[in-house]
Short mmCIF file of C-alpha atoms in Angstrom, two decimals:
data_model
loop_
_atom_site.label_atom_id
_atom_site.label_comp_id
_atom_site.label_asym_id
_atom_site.label_seq_id
_atom_site.Cartn_x
_atom_site.Cartn_y
_atom_site.Cartn_z
CA MET R 1 0.00 0.00 0.00
CA LEU R 2 2.84 2.40 0.79
CA GLU R 3 4.01 2.23 -2.82
CA LYS R 4 0.54 3.21 -4.07
CA ILE R 5 0.39 6.09 -1.63
CA GLN R 6 3.85 7.29 -2.67
CA LYS R 7 2.69 7.39 -6.27
CA GLN R 8 -0.39 9.35 -5.27
CA ILE R 9 1.73 11.84 -3.30
CA SER R 10 3.87 12.41 -6.38
CA LYS R 11 0.72 13.00 -8.43
CA ASN R 12 -0.30 15.61 -5.86
CA TYR R 13 2.99 17.49 -6.12
CA GLU R 14 1.83 20.14 -8.61
CA GLU R 15 -1.15 20.86 -6.37
CA MET R 16 1.24 21.26 -3.43
CA VAL R 17 3.15 23.86 -5.45
CA GLN R 18 -0.05 25.70 -6.28
CA ASP R 19 -1.14 25.70 -2.63
CA ARG R 20 2.27 26.82 -1.44
CA ARG R 21 2.47 29.68 -3.91
CA TYR R 22 -1.07 30.82 -3.14
CA LEU R 23 -0.25 30.89 0.57
CA HIS R 24 3.03 32.65 -0.16
CA MET R 25 1.13 35.38 -1.95
CA HIS R 26 -1.38 35.74 0.92
CA PRO R 27 0.62 35.51 4.17
CA GLU R 28 -0.79 36.32 7.60
CA LEU R 29 1.10 37.27 10.75
CA SER R 30 1.21 35.12 13.88
CA HIS R 31 -2.01 35.19 15.92
CA GLN R 32 -3.68 37.24 13.19
CA GLU R 33 -4.44 34.35 10.83
CA VAL R 34 -7.98 34.39 9.47
CA HIS R 35 -7.91 33.54 5.78
CA THR R 36 -5.20 30.87 6.06
CA PRO R 37 -6.98 28.55 8.54
CA ALA R 38 -10.20 28.98 6.57
CA PHE R 39 -8.36 27.98 3.36
CA ILE R 40 -6.92 24.89 5.07
CA ALA R 41 -10.23 23.82 6.62
CA GLU R 42 -12.10 24.23 3.35
CA ARG R 43 -9.48 22.23 1.48
CA LEU R 44 -9.66 19.36 3.98
CA GLU R 45 -13.47 19.42 4.05
CA SER R 46 -13.56 19.27 0.25
CA LEU R 47 -11.74 15.96 0.55
CA GLY R 48 -14.34 14.63 2.96
CA ILE R 49 -11.96 14.83 5.92
CA GLU R 50 -13.43 15.48 9.36
CA VAL R 51 -12.35 18.96 10.49
CA ARG R 52 -12.29 20.98 13.72
CA ARG R 53 -11.83 24.73 13.32
CA HIS R 54 -10.65 27.31 15.86
CA VAL R 55 -8.68 24.72 17.83
CA GLY R 56 -6.84 26.53 20.59
CA GLY R 57 -7.77 29.79 18.92
CA ARG R 58 -6.90 29.74 15.22
CA GLY R 59 -5.77 26.14 14.66
CA VAL R 60 -7.28 23.55 12.35
CA VAL R 61 -7.32 19.80 13.03
CA GLY R 62 -8.28 17.19 10.47
CA ILE R 63 -8.88 13.52 11.24
CA ILE R 64 -8.58 10.65 8.78
CA ARG R 65 -10.10 7.53 10.30
CA GLY R 66 -8.62 4.37 8.88
CA GLY R 67 -10.75 1.35 8.11
CA LYS R 68 -8.57 -1.03 10.12
CA PRO R 69 -7.40 -1.02 13.75
CA GLY R 70 -4.06 0.58 14.52
CA LYS R 71 -2.32 3.48 16.20
CA THR R 72 -3.26 7.14 15.88
CA VAL R 73 -0.45 9.25 14.45
CA ALA R 74 -0.40 13.05 14.35
CA PHE R 75 1.50 15.21 11.86
CA ARG R 76 1.90 18.93 12.38
CA ALA R 77 2.49 21.89 10.05
CA ASP R 78 2.61 25.58 11.02
CA PHE R 79 1.12 28.29 8.80
CA ASP R 80 2.00 31.77 10.11
CA ALA R 81 4.21 34.33 8.35
CA LEU R 82 6.65 37.06 9.41
CA PRO R 83 6.72 40.89 9.43
CA ILE R 84 9.25 41.10 6.58
CA ILE R 85 9.04 42.83 3.18
CA ASP R 86 9.28 40.25 0.40
CA GLN R 87 12.10 41.33 -1.92
CA LYS R 88 12.09 38.30 -4.24
CA ASP R 89 11.45 38.77 -7.94
CA VAL R 90 9.09 35.83 -8.47
CA PRO R 91 5.50 35.50 -9.74
CA TYR R 92 4.35 34.28 -6.32
CA LYS R 93 5.80 37.22 -4.36
CA SER R 94 3.79 38.29 -1.32
CA THR R 95 0.89 40.62 -2.09
CA ILE R 96 0.60 41.77 1.53
CA PRO R 97 2.86 44.77 2.28
CA GLY R 98 5.40 44.05 4.99
CA VAL R 99 4.39 40.42 5.47
CA MET R 100 5.93 37.31 3.92
CA HIS R 101 6.48 33.61 4.40
CA ALA R 102 10.20 33.77 5.15
CA CYS R 103 10.52 30.48 7.01
CA GLY R 104 8.84 27.84 4.86
CA HIS R 105 5.56 27.52 6.76
CA ASP R 106 3.65 27.84 3.49
CA GLY R 107 5.57 24.78 2.30
CA HIS R 108 4.87 22.88 5.51
CA THR R 109 1.16 23.50 5.05
CA ALA R 110 1.14 22.52 1.39
CA ALA R 111 3.10 19.34 2.12
CA LEU R 112 0.69 18.28 4.86
CA LEU R 113 -2.30 18.98 2.61
CA GLY R 114 -0.75 16.89 -0.17
CA PHE R 115 -0.02 14.08 2.30
CA ALA R 116 -3.58 14.26 3.65
CA LYS R 117 -5.12 14.02 0.19
CA ALA R 118 -3.08 10.92 -0.68
CA MET R 119 -3.73 9.16 2.63
CA ASN R 120 -7.43 9.95 2.50
CA ASP R 121 -7.69 8.26 -0.89
CA PHE R 122 -6.80 4.99 0.84
CA LYS R 123 -8.46 5.59 4.21
CA ASP R 124 -10.60 2.43 4.11
CA GLN R 125 -7.43 0.37 3.82
CA LEU R 126 -5.43 2.27 6.43
CA PRO R 127 -4.63 0.84 9.84
CA GLY R 128 -5.20 3.36 12.60
CA ASN R 129 -5.96 7.07 12.29
CA ILE R 130 -4.18 10.20 11.14
CA VAL R 131 -4.48 13.56 12.93
CA LEU R 132 -3.54 16.58 10.82
CA ILE R 133 -2.45 19.46 13.06
CA HIS R 134 -2.36 22.79 11.23
CA GLN R 135 -0.93 25.21 13.78
CA PHE R 136 -1.07 28.98 13.99
CA GLY R 137 1.34 31.40 15.68
CA GLU R 138 4.60 29.45 15.81
CA GLU R 139 6.75 32.48 15.09
CA LEU R 140 5.57 34.54 18.05
CA SER R 141 5.58 33.38 21.66
CA PRO R 142 3.42 32.13 23.34
CA GLY R 143 2.88 30.27 20.07
CA GLY R 144 -0.07 28.15 19.08
CA ALA R 145 1.04 24.69 20.16
CA ARG R 146 0.11 24.88 23.83
CA GLY R 147 -3.34 26.29 23.12
CA MET R 148 -4.05 23.57 20.58
CA ILE R 149 -2.85 20.87 22.97
CA GLU R 150 -5.06 22.25 25.74
CA ASP R 151 -7.95 22.14 23.26
CA GLY R 152 -7.41 18.45 22.65
CA CYS R 153 -5.45 18.19 19.39
CA LEU R 154 -3.38 15.34 20.85
CA ASP R 155 -6.26 13.45 22.46
CA GLY R 156 -5.95 9.77 21.58
CA VAL R 157 -2.69 10.30 19.70
CA ASP R 158 0.07 7.70 20.10
CA PHE R 159 2.88 9.44 18.19
CA VAL R 160 3.38 12.94 16.80
CA PHE R 161 5.76 14.02 14.03
CA GLY R 162 6.73 17.26 12.36
CA ALA R 163 9.19 18.49 9.75
CA HIS R 164 10.83 21.79 8.86
CA LEU R 165 12.08 22.68 5.39
CA GLN R 166 15.61 24.06 5.65
CA SER R 167 16.79 26.50 2.99
CA GLN R 168 20.49 26.09 3.79
CA MET R 169 20.56 22.31 4.03
CA ALA R 170 21.24 20.25 0.91
CA ALA R 171 18.15 19.10 -0.95
CA HIS R 172 17.25 15.41 -1.28
CA LYS R 173 18.40 14.78 2.31
CA VAL R 174 16.54 14.23 5.58
CA TYR R 175 18.27 15.49 8.71
CA VAL R 176 17.61 13.63 11.95
CA ARG R 177 18.82 13.65 15.55
CA ASP R 178 17.98 11.87 18.79
CA GLY R 179 17.49 14.00 21.88
CA PHE R 180 17.91 17.77 21.75
CA LEU R 181 17.46 19.25 18.28
CA GLN R 182 16.49 22.90 18.90
CA ALA R 183 17.20 25.17 21.85
CA SER R 184 14.97 26.76 24.44
CA GLU R 185 14.58 30.52 24.45
CA ASP R 186 14.18 33.16 27.14
CA SER R 187 14.15 36.86 26.32
CA PHE R 188 15.32 39.49 28.77
CA LYS R 189 15.14 43.23 29.30
CA ILE R 190 17.55 45.02 31.62
CA THR R 191 16.69 48.57 32.67
CA VAL R 192 19.54 50.56 34.25
CA ASN R 193 18.48 53.67 36.16
CA GLY R 194 21.03 56.40 36.84
CA PHE R 195 20.84 60.16 37.35
CA GLY R 196 20.93 62.42 34.33
CA THR R 197 23.17 65.44 34.03
CA HIS R 198 25.15 67.59 31.61
CA GLY R 199 27.64 65.61 29.56
CA ALA R 200 30.35 68.11 30.46
CA GLU R 201 29.82 67.50 34.19
CA PRO R 202 29.53 63.70 34.55
CA HIS R 203 30.60 63.83 38.19
CA THR R 204 27.28 65.47 39.09
CA GLY R 205 25.21 62.51 37.87
CA VAL R 206 25.24 58.71 37.64
CA ASP R 207 25.85 57.42 34.11
CA PRO R 208 23.51 54.51 33.20
CA ILE R 209 25.21 54.07 29.80
CA LEU R 210 28.53 53.30 31.47
CA ALA R 211 26.89 50.87 33.88
CA ALA R 212 24.87 49.18 31.14
CA SER R 213 28.00 48.79 29.01
CA HIS R 214 29.82 47.05 31.83
CA ILE R 215 26.78 44.83 32.42
CA MET R 216 26.70 43.82 28.76
CA ILE R 217 30.36 42.82 28.84
CA ALA R 218 30.01 41.03 32.18
CA LEU R 219 27.10 38.94 30.87
CA GLN R 220 29.52 37.16 28.55
CA SER R 221 31.10 35.55 31.61
CA ILE R 222 27.97 33.41 31.99
CA VAL R 223 28.96 31.42 28.93
CA SER R 224 32.72 31.52 29.44
CA ARG R 225 32.92 31.04 33.21
CA ASN R 226 29.63 29.66 34.54
CA ALA R 227 28.52 27.16 31.92
CA ASP R 228 29.97 23.70 31.34
CA PRO R 229 32.06 24.21 28.16
CA LEU R 230 30.68 20.92 26.81
CA LYS R 231 27.12 22.27 26.91
CA GLU R 232 25.78 24.79 24.40
CA LEU R 233 24.69 28.20 25.67
CA VAL R 234 24.20 31.59 24.02
CA VAL R 235 23.56 34.88 25.84
CA SER R 236 23.21 37.71 23.33
CA VAL R 237 22.24 41.37 23.65
CA GLY R 238 20.48 42.47 20.49
CA SER R 239 19.15 45.86 21.51
CA PHE R 240 20.80 48.71 23.47
CA HIS R 241 19.13 52.11 23.80
CA SER R 242 19.83 55.23 25.81
CA GLY R 243 19.83 58.99 25.48
CA GLN R 244 18.87 61.42 22.74
CA ALA R 245 21.61 64.07 22.73
CA ASP R 246 25.40 64.00 22.53
CA ASN R 247 25.92 66.31 25.50
CA VAL R 248 23.40 64.82 27.93
CA ILE R 249 23.92 61.90 30.28
CA PRO R 250 20.46 60.32 30.42
CA ASN R 251 18.55 58.90 33.34
CA GLU R 252 18.10 55.44 31.87
CA ALA R 253 19.60 52.81 29.60
CA THR R 254 17.90 49.63 28.45
CA MET R 255 19.10 46.49 26.75
CA GLU R 256 17.25 43.46 25.47
CA GLY R 257 18.52 40.06 24.48
CA THR R 258 18.05 36.32 24.33
CA ILE R 259 19.20 33.19 26.14
CA ARG R 260 19.44 30.01 24.05
CA VAL R 261 20.27 26.67 25.67
CA PHE R 262 19.36 22.97 25.61
CA ASP R 263 19.98 21.72 29.14
CA PRO R 264 17.12 22.76 31.52
CA GLU R 265 19.44 23.13 34.54
CA LEU R 266 21.84 25.32 32.58
CA ARG R 267 18.85 27.37 31.45
CA GLN R 268 17.96 28.12 35.07
CA LEU R 269 21.59 28.89 35.91
CA ALA R 270 21.85 31.35 33.03
CA ARG R 271 18.68 33.14 34.11
CA LYS R 272 19.92 33.34 37.71
CA ARG R 273 23.40 34.58 36.83
CA LEU R 274 22.06 37.15 34.36
CA THR R 275 19.97 38.73 37.10
CA GLU R 276 22.77 38.59 39.68
CA ILE R 277 25.40 40.06 37.38
CA ALA R 278 23.19 42.86 36.08
CA GLN R 279 22.17 43.97 39.54
CA ALA R 280 25.60 43.63 41.12
CA VAL R 281 27.46 45.49 38.37
CA GLY R 282 24.84 48.20 38.16
CA THR R 283 24.76 48.70 41.92
CA GLY R 284 28.53 48.85 42.03
CA LEU R 285 28.43 51.77 39.59
CA GLY R 286 25.75 53.64 41.50
CA CYS R 287 22.70 52.60 39.49
CA THR R 288 19.58 50.64 40.24
CA VAL R 289 18.76 47.79 37.89
CA GLU R 290 15.53 46.05 36.93
CA VAL R 291 15.70 42.67 35.18
CA ASP R 292 12.70 41.16 33.41
CA ILE R 293 12.99 37.67 31.93
CA LEU R 294 10.23 36.35 29.70
CA THR R 295 10.11 32.57 29.46
CA GLY R 296 9.95 31.43 25.85
CA TYR R 297 9.75 28.04 24.16
CA ASP R 298 11.28 24.94 25.70
CA ALA R 299 13.91 22.92 23.84
CA VAL R 300 12.85 20.37 21.21
CA CYS R 301 13.87 16.93 22.47
CA ASN R 302 13.23 13.97 20.16
CA ASP R 303 12.22 10.54 21.36
CA GLU R 304 14.81 8.03 20.13
CA THR R 305 12.27 5.35 19.25
CA ALA R 306 10.18 7.80 17.25
CA MET R 307 13.24 9.16 15.48
CA ASN R 308 14.22 5.64 14.51
CA LEU R 309 10.79 5.23 12.93
CA VAL R 310 11.56 8.25 10.75
CA ARG R 311 14.96 6.82 9.85
CA GLN R 312 13.42 3.51 8.81
CA GLY R 313 10.69 5.27 6.88
CA VAL R 314 13.25 7.28 4.92
CA GLN R 315 15.15 4.12 4.05
CA ASN R 316 11.94 2.47 2.85
CA VAL R 317 11.19 5.18 0.28
CA TYR R 318 14.70 6.43 -0.45
CA ASP R 319 17.90 4.88 0.98
CA ALA R 320 20.23 5.09 3.96
CA GLN R 321 22.40 7.68 2.21
CA THR R 322 19.46 10.09 2.28
CA ILE R 323 19.70 10.30 6.07
CA VAL R 324 22.02 12.85 7.66
CA GLU R 325 22.69 12.84 11.39
CA THR R 326 22.60 16.55 12.14
CA ASP R 327 23.92 18.77 14.91
CA PRO R 328 21.47 20.65 17.12
CA ILE R 329 20.64 24.25 16.23
CA MET R 330 19.88 27.33 18.36
CA PRO R 331 16.68 28.63 16.67
CA VAL R 332 13.57 27.69 18.66
CA GLU R 333 10.37 25.87 17.80
CA ASP R 334 7.20 25.28 19.82
CA PHE R 335 6.90 21.73 18.49
CA SER R 336 8.69 21.09 21.79
CA TYR R 337 5.35 21.08 23.62
CA TYR R 338 3.89 18.27 21.53
CA LEU R 339 6.90 16.16 22.49
CA GLN R 340 6.30 16.85 26.17
CA HIS R 341 2.89 15.18 25.87
CA LYS R 342 3.43 12.41 23.32
CA ARG R 343 6.25 10.33 21.92
CA GLY R 344 7.41 11.83 18.67
CA ALA R 345 10.13 13.40 16.59
CA TYR R 346 10.89 16.54 14.62
CA PHE R 347 13.22 16.45 11.64
CA PHE R 348 14.56 18.66 8.87
CA VAL R 349 14.14 18.25 5.13
CA GLY R 350 16.85 19.81 2.98
CA ALA R 351 15.39 22.53 0.74
CA LYS R 352 18.42 24.43 -0.53
CA MET R 353 17.83 26.08 -3.91
CA GLU R 354 19.76 24.57 -6.81
CA ASP R 355 21.24 27.93 -7.83
CA ASP R 356 23.40 29.44 -5.06
CA GLU R 357 22.31 32.90 -6.20
CA PHE R 358 18.90 32.22 -4.66
CA VAL R 359 20.06 30.64 -1.37
CA TYR R 360 19.18 32.77 1.62
CA PRO R 361 18.73 32.00 5.32
CA HIS R 362 15.40 31.78 7.08
CA HIS R 363 13.82 35.13 8.02
CA HIS R 364 15.61 36.85 5.13
CA GLU R 365 13.72 39.19 2.77
CA ARG R 366 14.72 37.03 -0.22
CA PHE R 367 14.05 33.67 1.42
CA ASP R 368 12.85 30.86 -0.83
CA PHE R 369 13.18 27.10 -0.87
CA TYR R 370 13.44 24.12 -3.23
CA GLU R 371 9.81 23.13 -3.73
CA PRO R 372 10.31 19.39 -4.40
CA ALA R 373 11.27 19.18 -0.70
CA MET R 374 7.52 19.38 0.00
CA GLU R 375 6.97 16.14 -1.88
CA MET R 376 9.82 14.54 0.04
CA THR R 377 8.26 15.66 3.33
CA ALA R 378 4.95 14.05 2.42
CA HIS R 379 6.71 10.83 1.39
CA VAL R 380 8.53 10.63 4.71
CA PHE R 381 5.33 11.32 6.65
CA ALA R 382 3.58 8.46 4.87
CA ALA R 383 6.45 6.03 5.36
CA THR R 384 6.73 6.97 9.03
CA PHE R 385 3.00 6.40 9.54
CA PHE R 386 3.37 2.82 8.35
CA GLU R 387 6.44 2.27 10.51
CA VAL R 388 4.35 3.21 13.53
CA GLN R 389 1.70 0.70 12.48
CA LYS R 390 4.36 -2.02 12.22
CA MET R 391 5.11 -1.41 15.89
CA GLU R 392 1.45 -2.12 16.62
CA ASN R 393 1.57 -5.36 14.68
CA GLU R 394 4.85 -6.50 16.23
CA SER R 395 3.87 -5.70 19.84
#
């Protein structure tokens, strides 16, 4: 049956391209999606697939009920876009000013729709059930995953899988990893309060810019002197603002940044040390310091058994050389919450453009990806589904 489904997926490829390009032309920002979930729901309903709308807010869940007993397997795709101006010169360029799909979520959605159509064609012969999770708001914390989970998208699910198209990873490859794959994220804001004065008389005030500068440098000691050097940690300041005139020492300086880490204990240590260092350095230089830390997504941690099911599925439809054991990466992903509730795995599908002239990183204004990677994603989903069902038969 898998071979028949693979052929059907390949037949659906041109429709995947059409869906992807339509979505690319009509992107919607995180937590503002209206047209996109309606488009997805209508497409699934047109196939006769059972659909729940407004799951967790703006999510869509489709259910394909197989005609034979077996496990229930969920597959997830996100569908939100980013506040970026699309600078590509292509026919499917975004038509929404200042908004574009710069991370491949349009491709994730199209791939899952193509997979759903093929699987639904054979639903009476399928063992078990398929849950199609179309998620909103991944790009902007608090994300859509937790709301959808609370609203029951994983009820009755045995395994959950997801994939991300990667524009800088070689096409025709599937990238897998056991354990930690993507980091956790916490964002922070440090406000340093001094006492403003004339720039020519600094001794009559307390300079928050000086204190904030020393704090920013001291924060680097968290990575170099507090963290285990064998464990990954990033503490970065991405925003530093203070003052409005060249001859005025202001009252306040602020900086904002991010903490990226895999290990949960190291995450807590980094948060603790950031607060301690900022307050101690600022106090030592005569300032008062406020530290606000916003907890972001947890790290993506793959279940080894589930990841092995993906590996075997890839070998069944391609070969062992298609599989690449990848290193973990620091960008975050709220697929992590699905994995905290169910066994599952998240993997990457190489989608690097064939011409290097068109290769750009995610979140870039000229981002694009190799569209056949959508077909590959659907193939791997299908093969993985059947690997899960083999577990049922062998147990």
